Short mmCIF file of C-alpha atoms in Angstrom, two decimals:
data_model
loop_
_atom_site.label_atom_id
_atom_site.label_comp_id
_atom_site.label_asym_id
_atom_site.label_seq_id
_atom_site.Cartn_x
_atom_site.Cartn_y
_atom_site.Cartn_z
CA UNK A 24 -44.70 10.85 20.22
CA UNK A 25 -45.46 8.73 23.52
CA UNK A 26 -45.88 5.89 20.59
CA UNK A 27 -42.63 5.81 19.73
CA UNK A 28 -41.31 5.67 23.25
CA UNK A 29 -43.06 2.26 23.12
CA UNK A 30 -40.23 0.64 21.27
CA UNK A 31 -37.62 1.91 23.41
CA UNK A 32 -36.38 0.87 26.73
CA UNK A 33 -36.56 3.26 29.72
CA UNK A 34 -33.53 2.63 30.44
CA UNK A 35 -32.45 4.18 27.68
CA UNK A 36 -30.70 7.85 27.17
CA UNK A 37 -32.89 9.32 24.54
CA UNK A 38 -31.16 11.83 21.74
CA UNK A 39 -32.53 13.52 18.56
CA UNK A 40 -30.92 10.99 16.47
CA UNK A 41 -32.42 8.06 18.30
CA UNK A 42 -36.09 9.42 18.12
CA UNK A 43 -35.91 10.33 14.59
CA UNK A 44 -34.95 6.68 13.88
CA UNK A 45 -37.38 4.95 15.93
CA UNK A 46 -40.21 7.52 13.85
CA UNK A 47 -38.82 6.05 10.79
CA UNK A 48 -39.12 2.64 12.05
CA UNK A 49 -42.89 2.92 12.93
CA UNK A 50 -43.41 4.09 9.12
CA UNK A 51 -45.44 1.62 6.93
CA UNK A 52 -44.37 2.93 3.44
CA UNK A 53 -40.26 1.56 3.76
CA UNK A 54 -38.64 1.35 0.51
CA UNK A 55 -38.09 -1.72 -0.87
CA UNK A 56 -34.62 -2.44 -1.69
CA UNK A 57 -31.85 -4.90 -2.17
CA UNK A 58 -29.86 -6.16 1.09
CA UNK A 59 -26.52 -6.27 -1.18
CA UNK A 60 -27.32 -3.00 -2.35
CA UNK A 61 -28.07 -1.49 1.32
CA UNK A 62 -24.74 -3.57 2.35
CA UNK A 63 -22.43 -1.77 -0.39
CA UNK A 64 -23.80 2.04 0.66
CA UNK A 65 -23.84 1.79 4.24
CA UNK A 66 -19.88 0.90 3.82
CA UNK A 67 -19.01 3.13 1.19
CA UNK A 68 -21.02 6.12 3.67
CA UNK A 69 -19.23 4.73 7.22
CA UNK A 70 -16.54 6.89 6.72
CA UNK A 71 -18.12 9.93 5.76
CA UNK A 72 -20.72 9.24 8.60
CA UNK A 73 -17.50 8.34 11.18
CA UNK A 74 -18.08 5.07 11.79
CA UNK A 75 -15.18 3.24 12.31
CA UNK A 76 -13.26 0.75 14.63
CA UNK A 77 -15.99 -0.81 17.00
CA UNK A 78 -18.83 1.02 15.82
CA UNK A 79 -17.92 -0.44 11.66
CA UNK A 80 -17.03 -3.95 12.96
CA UNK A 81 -20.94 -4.54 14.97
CA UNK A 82 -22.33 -2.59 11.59
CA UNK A 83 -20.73 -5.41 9.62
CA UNK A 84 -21.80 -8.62 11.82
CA UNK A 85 -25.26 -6.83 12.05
CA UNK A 86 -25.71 -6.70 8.17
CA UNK A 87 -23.93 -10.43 7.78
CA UNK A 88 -26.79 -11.37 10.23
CA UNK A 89 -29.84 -9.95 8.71
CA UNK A 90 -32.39 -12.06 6.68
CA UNK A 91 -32.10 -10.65 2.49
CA UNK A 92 -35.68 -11.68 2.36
CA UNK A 93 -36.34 -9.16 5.43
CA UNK A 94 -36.22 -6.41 3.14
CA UNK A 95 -39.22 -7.29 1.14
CA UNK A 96 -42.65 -5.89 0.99
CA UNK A 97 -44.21 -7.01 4.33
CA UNK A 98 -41.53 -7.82 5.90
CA UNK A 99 -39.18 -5.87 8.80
CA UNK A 100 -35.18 -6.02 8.58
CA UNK A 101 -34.27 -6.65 12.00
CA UNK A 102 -31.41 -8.37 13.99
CA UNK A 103 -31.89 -10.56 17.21
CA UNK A 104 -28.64 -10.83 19.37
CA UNK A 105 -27.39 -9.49 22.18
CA UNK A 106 -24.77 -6.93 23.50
CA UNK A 107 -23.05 -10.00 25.08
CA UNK A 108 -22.91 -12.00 22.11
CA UNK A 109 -21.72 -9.04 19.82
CA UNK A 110 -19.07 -8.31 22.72
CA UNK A 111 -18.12 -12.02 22.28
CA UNK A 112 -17.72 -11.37 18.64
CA UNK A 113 -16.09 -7.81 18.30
CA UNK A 114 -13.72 -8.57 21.97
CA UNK A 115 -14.68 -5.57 23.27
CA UNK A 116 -16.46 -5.12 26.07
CA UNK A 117 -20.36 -4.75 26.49
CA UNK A 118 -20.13 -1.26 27.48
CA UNK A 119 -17.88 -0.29 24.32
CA UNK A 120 -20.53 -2.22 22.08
CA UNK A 121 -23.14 -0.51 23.76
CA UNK A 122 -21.27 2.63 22.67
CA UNK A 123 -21.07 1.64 19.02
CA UNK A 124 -25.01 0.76 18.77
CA UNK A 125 -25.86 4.11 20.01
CA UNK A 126 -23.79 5.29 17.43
CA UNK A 127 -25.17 3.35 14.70
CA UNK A 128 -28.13 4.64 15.63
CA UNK A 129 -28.01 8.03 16.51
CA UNK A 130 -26.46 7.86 12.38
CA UNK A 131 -29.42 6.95 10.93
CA UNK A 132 -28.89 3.69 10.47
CA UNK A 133 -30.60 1.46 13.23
CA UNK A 134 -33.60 1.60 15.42
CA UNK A 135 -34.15 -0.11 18.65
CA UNK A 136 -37.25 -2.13 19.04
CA UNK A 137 -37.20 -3.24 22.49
CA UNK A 138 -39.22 -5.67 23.86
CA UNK A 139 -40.64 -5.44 27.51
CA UNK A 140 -37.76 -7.47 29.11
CA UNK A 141 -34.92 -5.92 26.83
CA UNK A 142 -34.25 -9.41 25.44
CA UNK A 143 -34.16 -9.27 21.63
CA UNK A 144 -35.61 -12.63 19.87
CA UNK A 145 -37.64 -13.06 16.40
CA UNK A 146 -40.54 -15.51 16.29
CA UNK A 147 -41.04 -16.91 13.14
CA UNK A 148 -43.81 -19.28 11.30
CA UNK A 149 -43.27 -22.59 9.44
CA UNK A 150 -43.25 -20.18 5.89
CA UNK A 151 -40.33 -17.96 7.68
CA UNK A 152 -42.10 -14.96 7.89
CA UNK A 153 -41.71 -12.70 10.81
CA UNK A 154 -44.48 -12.89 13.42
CA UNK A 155 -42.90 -11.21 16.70
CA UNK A 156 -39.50 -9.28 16.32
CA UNK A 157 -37.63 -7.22 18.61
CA UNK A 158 -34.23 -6.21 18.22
CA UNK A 159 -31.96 -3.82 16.25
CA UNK A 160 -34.04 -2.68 13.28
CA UNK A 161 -32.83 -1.79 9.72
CA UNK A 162 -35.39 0.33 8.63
CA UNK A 163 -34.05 4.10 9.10
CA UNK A 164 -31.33 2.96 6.62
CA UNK A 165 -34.03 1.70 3.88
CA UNK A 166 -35.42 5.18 4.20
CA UNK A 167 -32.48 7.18 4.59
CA UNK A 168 -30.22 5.32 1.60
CA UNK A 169 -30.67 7.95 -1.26
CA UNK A 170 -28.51 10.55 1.52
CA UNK A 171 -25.96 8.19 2.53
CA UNK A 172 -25.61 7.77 -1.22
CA UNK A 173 -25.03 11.02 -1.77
CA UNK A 174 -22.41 11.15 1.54
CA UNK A 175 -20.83 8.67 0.27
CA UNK A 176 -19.87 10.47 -3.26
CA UNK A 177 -19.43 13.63 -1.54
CA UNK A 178 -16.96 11.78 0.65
CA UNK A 179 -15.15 9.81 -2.17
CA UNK A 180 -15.13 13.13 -4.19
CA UNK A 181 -13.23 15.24 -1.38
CA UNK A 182 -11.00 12.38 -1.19
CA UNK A 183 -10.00 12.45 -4.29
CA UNK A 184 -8.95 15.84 -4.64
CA UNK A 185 -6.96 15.67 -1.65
CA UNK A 186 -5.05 12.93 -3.22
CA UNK A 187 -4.18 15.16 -6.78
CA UNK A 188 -3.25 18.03 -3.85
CA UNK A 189 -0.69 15.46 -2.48
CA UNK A 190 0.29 14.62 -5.85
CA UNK A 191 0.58 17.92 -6.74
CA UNK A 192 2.71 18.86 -3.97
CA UNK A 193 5.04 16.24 -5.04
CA UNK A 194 5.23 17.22 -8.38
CA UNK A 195 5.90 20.75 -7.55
CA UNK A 196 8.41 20.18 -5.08
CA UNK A 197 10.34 18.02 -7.19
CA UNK A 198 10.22 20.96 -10.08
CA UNK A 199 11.03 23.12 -7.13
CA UNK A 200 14.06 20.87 -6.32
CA UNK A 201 15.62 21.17 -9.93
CA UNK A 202 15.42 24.97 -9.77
CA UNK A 203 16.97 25.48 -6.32
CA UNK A 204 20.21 23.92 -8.32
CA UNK A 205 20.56 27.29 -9.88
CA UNK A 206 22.99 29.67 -8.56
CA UNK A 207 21.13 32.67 -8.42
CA UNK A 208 17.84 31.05 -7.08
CA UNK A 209 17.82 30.12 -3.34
CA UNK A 210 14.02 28.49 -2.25
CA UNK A 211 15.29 27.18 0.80
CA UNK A 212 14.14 30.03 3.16
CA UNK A 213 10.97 30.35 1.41
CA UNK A 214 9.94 26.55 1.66
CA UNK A 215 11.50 26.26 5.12
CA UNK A 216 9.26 29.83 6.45
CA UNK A 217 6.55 28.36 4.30
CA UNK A 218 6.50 25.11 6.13
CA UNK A 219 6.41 26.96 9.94
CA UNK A 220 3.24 28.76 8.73
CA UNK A 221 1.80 25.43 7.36
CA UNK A 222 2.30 23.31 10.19
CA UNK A 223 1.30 26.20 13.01
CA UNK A 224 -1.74 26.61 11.23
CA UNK A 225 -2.71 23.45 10.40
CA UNK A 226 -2.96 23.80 6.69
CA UNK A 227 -4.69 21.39 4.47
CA UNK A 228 -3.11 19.78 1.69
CA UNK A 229 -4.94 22.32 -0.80
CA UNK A 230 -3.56 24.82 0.60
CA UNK A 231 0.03 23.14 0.88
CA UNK A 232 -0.26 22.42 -2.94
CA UNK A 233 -1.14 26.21 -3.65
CA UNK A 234 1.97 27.68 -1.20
CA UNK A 235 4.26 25.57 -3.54
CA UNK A 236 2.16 26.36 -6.42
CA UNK A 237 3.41 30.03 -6.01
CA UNK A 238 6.93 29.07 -4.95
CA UNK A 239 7.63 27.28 -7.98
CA UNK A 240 6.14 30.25 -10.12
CA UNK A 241 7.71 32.84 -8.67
CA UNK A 242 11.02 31.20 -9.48
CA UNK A 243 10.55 30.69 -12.40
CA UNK A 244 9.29 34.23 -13.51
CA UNK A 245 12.79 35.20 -11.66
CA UNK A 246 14.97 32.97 -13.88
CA UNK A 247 12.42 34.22 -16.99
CA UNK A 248 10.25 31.61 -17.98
CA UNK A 249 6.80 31.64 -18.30
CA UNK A 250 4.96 30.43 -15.15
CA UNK A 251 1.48 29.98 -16.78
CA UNK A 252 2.77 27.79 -19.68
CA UNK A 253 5.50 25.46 -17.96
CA UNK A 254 2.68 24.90 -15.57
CA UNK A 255 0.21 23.41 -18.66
CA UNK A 256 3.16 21.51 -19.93
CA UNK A 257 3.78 20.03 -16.37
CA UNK A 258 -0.24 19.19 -15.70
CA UNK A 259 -0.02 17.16 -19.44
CA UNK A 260 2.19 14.16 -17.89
CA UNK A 261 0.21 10.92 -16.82
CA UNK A 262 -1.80 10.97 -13.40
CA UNK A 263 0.06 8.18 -11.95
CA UNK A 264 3.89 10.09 -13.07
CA UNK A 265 4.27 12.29 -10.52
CA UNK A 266 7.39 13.98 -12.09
CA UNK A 267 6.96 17.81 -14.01
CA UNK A 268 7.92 18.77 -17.56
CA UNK A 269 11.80 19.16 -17.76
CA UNK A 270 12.70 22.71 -17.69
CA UNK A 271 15.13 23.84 -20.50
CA UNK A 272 17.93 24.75 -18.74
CA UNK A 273 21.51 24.79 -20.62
CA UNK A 274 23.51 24.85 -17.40
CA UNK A 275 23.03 21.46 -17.03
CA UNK A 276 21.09 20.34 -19.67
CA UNK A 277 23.03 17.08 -20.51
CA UNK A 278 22.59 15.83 -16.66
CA UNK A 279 19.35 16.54 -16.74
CA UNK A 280 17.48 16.96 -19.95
CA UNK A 281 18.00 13.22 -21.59
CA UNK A 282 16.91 11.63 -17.81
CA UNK A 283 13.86 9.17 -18.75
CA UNK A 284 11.18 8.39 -16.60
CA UNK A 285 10.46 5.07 -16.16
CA UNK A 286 7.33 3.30 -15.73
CA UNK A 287 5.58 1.96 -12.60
CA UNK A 288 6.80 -0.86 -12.07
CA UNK A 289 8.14 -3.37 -8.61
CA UNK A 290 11.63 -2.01 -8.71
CA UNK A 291 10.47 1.98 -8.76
CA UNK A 292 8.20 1.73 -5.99
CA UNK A 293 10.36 -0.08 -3.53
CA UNK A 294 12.86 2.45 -4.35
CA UNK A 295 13.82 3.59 -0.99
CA UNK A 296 14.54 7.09 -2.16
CA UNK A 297 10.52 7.93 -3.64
CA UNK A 298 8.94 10.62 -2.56
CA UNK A 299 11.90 12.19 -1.03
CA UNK A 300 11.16 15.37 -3.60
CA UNK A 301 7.98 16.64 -1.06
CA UNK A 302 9.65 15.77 1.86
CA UNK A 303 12.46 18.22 1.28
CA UNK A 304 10.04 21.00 -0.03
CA UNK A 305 7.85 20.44 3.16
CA UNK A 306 9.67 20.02 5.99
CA UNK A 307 12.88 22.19 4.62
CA UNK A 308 15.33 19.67 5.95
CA UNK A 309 18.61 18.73 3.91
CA UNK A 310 18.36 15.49 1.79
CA UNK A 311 21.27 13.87 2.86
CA UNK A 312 19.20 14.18 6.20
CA UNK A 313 15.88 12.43 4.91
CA UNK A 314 17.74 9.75 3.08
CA UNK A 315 19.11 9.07 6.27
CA UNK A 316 15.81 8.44 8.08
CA UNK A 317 13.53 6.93 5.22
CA UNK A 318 13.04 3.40 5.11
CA UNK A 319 13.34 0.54 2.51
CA UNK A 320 9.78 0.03 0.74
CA UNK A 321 10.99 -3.95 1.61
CA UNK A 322 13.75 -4.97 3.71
CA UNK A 323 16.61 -6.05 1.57
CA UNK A 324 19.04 -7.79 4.19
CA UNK A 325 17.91 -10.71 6.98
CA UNK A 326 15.19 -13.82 6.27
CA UNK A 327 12.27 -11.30 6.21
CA UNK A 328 13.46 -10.47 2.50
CA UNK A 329 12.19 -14.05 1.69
CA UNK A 330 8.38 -13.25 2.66
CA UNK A 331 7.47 -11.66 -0.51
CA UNK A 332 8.47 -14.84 -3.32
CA UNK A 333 4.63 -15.20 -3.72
CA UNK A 334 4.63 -11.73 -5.50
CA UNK A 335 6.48 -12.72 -8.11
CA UNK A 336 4.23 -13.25 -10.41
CA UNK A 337 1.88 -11.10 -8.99
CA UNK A 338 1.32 -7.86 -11.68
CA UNK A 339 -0.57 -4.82 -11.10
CA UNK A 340 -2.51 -5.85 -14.48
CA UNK A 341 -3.54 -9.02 -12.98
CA UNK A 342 -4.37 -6.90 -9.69
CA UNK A 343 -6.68 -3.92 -11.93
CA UNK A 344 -8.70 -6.74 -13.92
CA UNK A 345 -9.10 -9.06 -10.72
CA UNK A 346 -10.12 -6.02 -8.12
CA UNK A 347 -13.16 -4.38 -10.42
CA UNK A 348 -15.39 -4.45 -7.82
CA UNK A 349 -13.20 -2.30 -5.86
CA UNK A 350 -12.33 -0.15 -8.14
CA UNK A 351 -16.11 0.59 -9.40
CA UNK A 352 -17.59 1.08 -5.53
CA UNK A 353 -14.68 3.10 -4.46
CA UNK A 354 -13.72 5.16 -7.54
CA UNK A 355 -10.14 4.15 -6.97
CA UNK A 356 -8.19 2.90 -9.47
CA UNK A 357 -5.40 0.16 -9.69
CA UNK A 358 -3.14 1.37 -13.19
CA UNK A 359 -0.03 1.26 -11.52
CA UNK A 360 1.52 0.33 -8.43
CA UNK A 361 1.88 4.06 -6.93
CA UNK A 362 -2.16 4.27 -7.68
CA UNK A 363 -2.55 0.82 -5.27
CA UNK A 364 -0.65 2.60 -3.19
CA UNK A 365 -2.91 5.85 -2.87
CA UNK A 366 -5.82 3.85 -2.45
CA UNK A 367 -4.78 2.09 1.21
CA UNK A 368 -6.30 4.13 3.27
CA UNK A 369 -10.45 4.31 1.07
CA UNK A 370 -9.63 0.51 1.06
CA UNK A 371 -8.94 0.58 5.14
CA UNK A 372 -12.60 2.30 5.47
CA UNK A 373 -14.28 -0.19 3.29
CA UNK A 374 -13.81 -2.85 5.62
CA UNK A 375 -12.56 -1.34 8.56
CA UNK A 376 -9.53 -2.33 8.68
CA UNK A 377 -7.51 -0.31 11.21
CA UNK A 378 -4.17 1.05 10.60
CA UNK A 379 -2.64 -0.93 13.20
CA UNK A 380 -3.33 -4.21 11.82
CA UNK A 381 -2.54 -2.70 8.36
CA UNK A 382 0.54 -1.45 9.94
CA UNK A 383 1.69 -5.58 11.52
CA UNK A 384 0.85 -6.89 7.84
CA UNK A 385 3.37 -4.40 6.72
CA UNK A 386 5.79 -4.72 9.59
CA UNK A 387 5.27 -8.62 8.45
CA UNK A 388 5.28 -9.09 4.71
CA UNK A 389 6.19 -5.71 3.46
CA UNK A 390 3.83 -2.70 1.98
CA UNK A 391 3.01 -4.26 -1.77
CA UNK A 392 2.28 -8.19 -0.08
CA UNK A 393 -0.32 -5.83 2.69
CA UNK A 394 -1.76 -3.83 -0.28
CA UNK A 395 -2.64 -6.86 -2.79
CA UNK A 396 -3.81 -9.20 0.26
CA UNK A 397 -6.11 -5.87 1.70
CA UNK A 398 -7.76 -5.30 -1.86
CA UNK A 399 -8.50 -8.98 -2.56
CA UNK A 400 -10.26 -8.73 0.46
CA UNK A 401 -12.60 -5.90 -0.01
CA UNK A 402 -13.05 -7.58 -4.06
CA UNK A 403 -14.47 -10.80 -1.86
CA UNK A 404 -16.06 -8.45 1.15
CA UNK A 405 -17.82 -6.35 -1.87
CA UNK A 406 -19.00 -8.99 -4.30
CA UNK A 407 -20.37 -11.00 -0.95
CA UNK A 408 -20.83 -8.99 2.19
CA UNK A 409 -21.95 -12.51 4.03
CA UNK A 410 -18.55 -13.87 3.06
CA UNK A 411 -16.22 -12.27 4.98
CA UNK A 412 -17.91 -11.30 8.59
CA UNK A 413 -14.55 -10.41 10.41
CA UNK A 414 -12.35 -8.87 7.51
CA UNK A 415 -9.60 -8.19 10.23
CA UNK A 416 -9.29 -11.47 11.01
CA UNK A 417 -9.61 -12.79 7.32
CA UNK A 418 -6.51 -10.03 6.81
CA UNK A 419 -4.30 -11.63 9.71
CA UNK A 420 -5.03 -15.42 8.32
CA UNK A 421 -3.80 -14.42 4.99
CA UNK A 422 -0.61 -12.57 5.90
CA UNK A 423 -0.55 -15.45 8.86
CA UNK A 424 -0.05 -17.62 5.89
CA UNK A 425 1.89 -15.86 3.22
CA UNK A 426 4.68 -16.47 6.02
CA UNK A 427 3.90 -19.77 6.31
CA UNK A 428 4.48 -19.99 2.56
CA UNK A 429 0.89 -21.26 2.27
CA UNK A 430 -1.09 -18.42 0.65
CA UNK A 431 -1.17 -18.71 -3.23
CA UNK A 432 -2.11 -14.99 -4.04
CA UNK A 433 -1.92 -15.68 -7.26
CA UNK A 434 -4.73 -18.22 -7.68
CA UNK A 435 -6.65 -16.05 -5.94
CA UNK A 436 -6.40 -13.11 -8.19
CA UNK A 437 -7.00 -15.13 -10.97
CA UNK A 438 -9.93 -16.78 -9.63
CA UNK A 439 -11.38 -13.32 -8.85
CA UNK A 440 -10.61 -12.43 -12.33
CA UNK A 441 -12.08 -15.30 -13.72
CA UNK A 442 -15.26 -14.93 -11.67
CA UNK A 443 -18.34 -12.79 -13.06
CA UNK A 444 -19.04 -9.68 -10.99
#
């Protein structure tokens, strides 16, 4: 043990998680592995592992600033620069950096290797190989990339079924919203007692999608239908529809039962009035009330309106076939607008975007412009990790100059498209 002290300061707080790293960066048998491929786990894992903000941003200069050819046999992945320089970088302050290397390491990720001075600097030959190296060291993650692997699907798994409980929810409340129109069925005081219990306890959106579950059955059973089959019929319409099966009800069959659902499509998600249907069923307030409050997807009066002429020709199609990257790291996918949609906040992690620059795209060219603009960006980010070393920044330039008229989204979807993976 009094070994690996040797390549840590004494300055330094030790922790569990920063010993076990500097053990695994004294071993001699480190995996050999691609830098891409290290790049593309460690951000696919930072979520699950919960880095983010500061802590995300150094992990992405760091792995823009190691050597690929570090990795090999022989060789030790490590990064040379200092807490001053990554301050510089990140515009944070030393001490917050200092914060988010600790943190990065205590994750399994780094390992310090300090020198005696605390100065980090790599000496290298005329051939480029390593011959004196101190710094932030790479190794832990070599050894410990099979687990974050497995975070990482763990992590992209749970998400997933909390987005089909949200979508269930929604599709529920909306079937919940045509039966309350009977006259001898009144869900109000269920959903609205429902909701206090939800919210005091802090229920997940499992168990929100279960407490309408059993709602919507029980009304059914008491207007005679059969709960266990209208509930098949409504899981058979598409993942991306979030409407239910129609129920068969003559009262008011001609109102309701022709109504055709259209498909995804520019016009139905900047409807102003989507997603109203969960709303009502989870907060128990009146419509009238909600339509009140909820905004238009894009603003339709004033010169902002203007912002969003480079998305005309801008499809979802051309979106799905130019984002596979994305869509293959991530296990989101990009069939329909509503989809895109679902997928803002996994494509946030990726690159660490935070919501509140997300949220001054979207205050600034509208939700759809923000959404194409954030995924092109993790396409590029993914394909190239050296590419793009400050994605925030690359996000502000390009919504910086969609409103100076000067971004051509379109070429760059198509280029993307065009462009092997």
């Amino acid at each position: 043990m009094s070994q690996t002290y040797t390549t840590i300061a004494k300055f330094r707080s030790l922790s569990d998680g920063i010993i076990i790293s500097a053990i695994l960066a004294q071993q001699d048998n480190r995996p050999i592995i691609e830098k891409h491929e290290l790049s593309l786990t460690l951000k696919r894992a930072a979520p699950a592992l919960g880095i983010k903000g500061t802590a995300y941003h150094i992990l992405d200069i760091l792995l823009g600033l190691v050597h690929a050819d570090d990795f090999q046999e022989g060789c030790t992945p490590i990064v040379a620069i200092s807490n001053q320089r990554l301050a510089e970088y990140t515009q944070h302050t030393t001490r917050t950096v200092t914060r988010g290397l600790k943190q990065l390491v205590e994750a399994g990720i780094l390992a310090y290797k300090d020198s005696p001075t605390g100065r980090r600097f790599i000496d290298r030959n005329r051939e480029g190989q390593v011959v004196q190296a101190y710094g932030l060291d790479f190794t832990p993650a070599c050894f410990n990339l099979a687990a974050f692997r497995k975070k990482a699907d763990a992590f992209q798994k749970a998400l997933n079924a909390e987005r089909e409980a949200k979508r269930s929810v929604t599709r529920l409340a909306r079937a919940i919203l045509d039966l309350s129109m009977q006259d001898d069925v009144d869900l109000g005081k269920q959903v609205e007692s429902a909701q206090r219990v939800l919210d005091n306890t802090g229920a997940s959106w499992h168990d929100r999608a279960d407490v309408m579950k059993s709602i919507y059955q029980e009304a059914l059973s008491k207007l005679g239908y059969d709960a266990d089959k209208t509930e098949e019929n409504a899981k058979m319409s598409p993942a991306h529809d979030t409407s239910v099966a129609t129920i068969p009800i003559t009262s008011y069959s001609d109102k309701f039962s022709n109504k055709k659902l259209r498909s995804c499509s520019n016009e139905q998600v900047s409807n102003s009035k989507s997603g109203q249907a969960a709303q009502w069923a989870l907060r128990g307030k009146p419509r009238r009330e909600i339509e009140q409050k909820q905004l238009p997807f894009f603003p339709v009066e004033g010169p902002e309106r203007g912002k969003i002429d480079c998305m005309d020709q801008v499809s979802i199609g051309l979106v799905q076939t130019a984002c596979k990257k994305v869509q293959t790291v991530t296990g989101c996918t990009f069939g329909s607008w509503q989809e895109l949609m679902g997928s803002a906040q996994m494509l946030k992690l990726t690159i660490g975007l935070s919501d509140r620059d997300f949220g001054w795209g979207v205050e600034r060219q509208g939700n759809l412009m923000a959404l194409v603009c954030l995924a092109v960006i993790v396409e590029k980010a993914l394909r190239d990790p050296e590419l793009i070393s400050h994605p925030a920044a690359y996000f502000k330039a390009m919504i910086d100059r969609a409103e100076e008229g000067n971004l051509n989204l379109v070429r760059s979807l198509h280029g993307l498209r065009m462009e092997p993976v």
